[in-house]
XYZ file of C-alpha atoms in Angstrom:
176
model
C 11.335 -15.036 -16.846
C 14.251 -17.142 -17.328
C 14.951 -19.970 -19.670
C 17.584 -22.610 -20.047
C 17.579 -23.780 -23.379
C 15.957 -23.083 -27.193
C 16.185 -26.601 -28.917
C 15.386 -25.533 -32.364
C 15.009 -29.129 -33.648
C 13.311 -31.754 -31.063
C 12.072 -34.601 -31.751
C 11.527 -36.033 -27.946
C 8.954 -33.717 -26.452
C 5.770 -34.166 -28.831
C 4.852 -35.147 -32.255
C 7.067 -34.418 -35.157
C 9.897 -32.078 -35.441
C 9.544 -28.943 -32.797
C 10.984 -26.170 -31.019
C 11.381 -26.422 -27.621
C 11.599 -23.909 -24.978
C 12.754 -24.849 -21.751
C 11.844 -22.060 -19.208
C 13.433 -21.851 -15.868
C 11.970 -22.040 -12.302
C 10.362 -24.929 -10.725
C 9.353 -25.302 -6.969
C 8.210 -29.282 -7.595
C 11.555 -30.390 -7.175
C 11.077 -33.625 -8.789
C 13.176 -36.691 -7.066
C 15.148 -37.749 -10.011
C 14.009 -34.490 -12.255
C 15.562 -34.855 -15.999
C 16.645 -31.324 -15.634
C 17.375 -30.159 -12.826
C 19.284 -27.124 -13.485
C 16.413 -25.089 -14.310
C 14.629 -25.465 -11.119
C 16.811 -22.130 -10.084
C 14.267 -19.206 -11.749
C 17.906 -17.415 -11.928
C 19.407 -19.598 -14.531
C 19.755 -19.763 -17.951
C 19.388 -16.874 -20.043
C 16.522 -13.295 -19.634
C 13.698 -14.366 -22.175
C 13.381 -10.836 -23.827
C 11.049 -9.893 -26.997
C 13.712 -10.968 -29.025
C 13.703 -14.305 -27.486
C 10.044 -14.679 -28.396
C 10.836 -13.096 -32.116
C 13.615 -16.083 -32.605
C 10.986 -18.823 -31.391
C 8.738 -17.785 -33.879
C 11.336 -17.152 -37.022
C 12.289 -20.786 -35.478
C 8.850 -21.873 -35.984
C 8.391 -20.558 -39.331
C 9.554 -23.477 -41.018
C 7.622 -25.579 -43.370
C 9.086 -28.930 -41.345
C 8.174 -27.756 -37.678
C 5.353 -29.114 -36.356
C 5.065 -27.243 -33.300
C 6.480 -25.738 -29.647
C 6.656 -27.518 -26.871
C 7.313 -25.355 -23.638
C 8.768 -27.256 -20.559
C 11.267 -26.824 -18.145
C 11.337 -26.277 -15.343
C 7.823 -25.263 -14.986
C 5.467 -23.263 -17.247
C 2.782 -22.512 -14.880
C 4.800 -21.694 -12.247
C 3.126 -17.695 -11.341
C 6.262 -15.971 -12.716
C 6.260 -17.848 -15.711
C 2.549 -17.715 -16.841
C 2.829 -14.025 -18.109
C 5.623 -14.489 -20.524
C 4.236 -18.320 -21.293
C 0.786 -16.724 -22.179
C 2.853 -13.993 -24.607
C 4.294 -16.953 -26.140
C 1.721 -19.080 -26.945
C -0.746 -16.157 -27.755
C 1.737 -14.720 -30.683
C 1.890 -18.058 -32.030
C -1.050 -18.627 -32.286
C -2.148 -15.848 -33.891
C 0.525 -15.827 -36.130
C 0.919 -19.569 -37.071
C -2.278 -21.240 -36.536
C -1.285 -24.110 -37.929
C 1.517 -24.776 -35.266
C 0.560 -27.354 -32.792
C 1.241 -26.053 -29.206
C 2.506 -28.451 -26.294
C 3.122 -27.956 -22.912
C 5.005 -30.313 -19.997
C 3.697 -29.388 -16.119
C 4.310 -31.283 -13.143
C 0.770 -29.654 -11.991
C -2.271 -31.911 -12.828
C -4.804 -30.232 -14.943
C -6.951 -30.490 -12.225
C -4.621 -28.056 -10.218
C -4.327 -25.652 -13.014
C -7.946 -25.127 -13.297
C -8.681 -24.851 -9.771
C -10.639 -28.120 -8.998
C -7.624 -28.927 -7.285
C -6.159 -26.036 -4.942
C -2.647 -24.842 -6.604
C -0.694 -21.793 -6.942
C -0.828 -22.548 -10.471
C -4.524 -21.453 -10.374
C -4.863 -17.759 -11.786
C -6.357 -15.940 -13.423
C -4.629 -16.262 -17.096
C -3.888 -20.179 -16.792
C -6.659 -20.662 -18.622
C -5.793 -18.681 -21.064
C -2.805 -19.899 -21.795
C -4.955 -23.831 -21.340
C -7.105 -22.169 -24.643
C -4.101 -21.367 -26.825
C -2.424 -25.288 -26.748
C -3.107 -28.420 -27.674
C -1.340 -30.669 -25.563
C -0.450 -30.694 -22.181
C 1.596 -33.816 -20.393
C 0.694 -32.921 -17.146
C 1.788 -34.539 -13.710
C 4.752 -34.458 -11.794
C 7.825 -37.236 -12.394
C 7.246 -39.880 -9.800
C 10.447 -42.340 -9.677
C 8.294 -44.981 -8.449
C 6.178 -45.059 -11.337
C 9.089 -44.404 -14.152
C 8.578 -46.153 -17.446
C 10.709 -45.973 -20.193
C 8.461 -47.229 -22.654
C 5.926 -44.438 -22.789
C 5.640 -42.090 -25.320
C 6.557 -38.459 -24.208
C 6.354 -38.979 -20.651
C 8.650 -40.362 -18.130
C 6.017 -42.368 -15.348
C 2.748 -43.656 -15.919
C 1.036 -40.880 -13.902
C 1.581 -38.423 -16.126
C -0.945 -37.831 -18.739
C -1.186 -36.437 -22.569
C -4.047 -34.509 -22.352
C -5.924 -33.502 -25.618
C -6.790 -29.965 -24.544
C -9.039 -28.451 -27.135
C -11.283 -31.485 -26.254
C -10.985 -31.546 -23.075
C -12.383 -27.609 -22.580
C -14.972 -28.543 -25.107
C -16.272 -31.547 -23.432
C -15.749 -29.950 -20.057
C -14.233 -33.155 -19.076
C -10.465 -34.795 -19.125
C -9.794 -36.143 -22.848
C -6.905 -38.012 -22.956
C -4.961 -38.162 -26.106
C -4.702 -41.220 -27.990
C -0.529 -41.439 -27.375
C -2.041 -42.290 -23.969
C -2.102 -45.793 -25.022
């Protein structure tokens, strides 16, 4: 996998102050896209082991409240391996770290109700290890610049813990 960018202090892409991983490759193609640069799965930088080591020295902070992993796109199939690496070590190591995600696939797609090649067989394992995930893909016609961490008003923040206990779609309060 390829990634773009390591913002080691964000505070647009979830609550508090985070680290943010942008990861390249993205086949949604977005009109409008924020970033489109990273569509390419060639740009950027080689995430490596050492990549992963620096995220989590990043993370290690008292004042970080989290990751957030966009991009491009996470669940893209190249990207789930090292995305799943990711979010596992982090959560094994700080527990305490809240864990976001941004996908342009619905969560519907990503757990196969909805027919995706985002749909394998570790995407929900890497849906078990976060907390977040704004999912949807940027539609122009519904852009809204007054939302909270989201750029139209079919995207959703999805309270994911909840959501695969309840076996049902809890949205999180920032909904609102």
């Amino acid at each position: 996998m390829n990634y773009g960018e390591i913002k080691p202090v964000d505070i647009a892409n979830g609550i508090g102050v985070r680290v943010s991983l942008f990861v390249s490759g993205c086949r949604n193609k977005c009109k409008e896209c924020f970033n489109p640069m990273t569509w390419s799965f060639q740009y950027g930088n080689v995430y490596t082991k050492e990549t992963e080591t620096q995220i989590v020295d990043l993370l290690n902070k008292s004042f970080i409240e989290g990751l957030t992993i966009l991009g491009g796109e996470p669940f893209e199939p190249e990207n789930q391996e090292t995305v799943f690496q990711l979010v596992k070590r982090v959560r094994e190591e700080l527990p305490n770290k809240s864990i976001w995600i941004y996908s342009g696939f619905t969560y519907e797609e990503l757990i196969g109700a909805v027919q995706s090649r985002a749909n394998l067989s570790i995407t929900k394992d890497i849906l078990k290890n976060i907390d977040v995930l704004v999912d949807g893909r940027f539609e122009i016609a519904q852009k809204d610049l007054s939302l909270k961490f989201r750029g139209s008003r079919n995207q959703r923040i999805i309270d994911v813990k909840k959501t695969l206990q309840n076996n049902e779609i809890v949205l999180s309060y920032l909904n609102n």
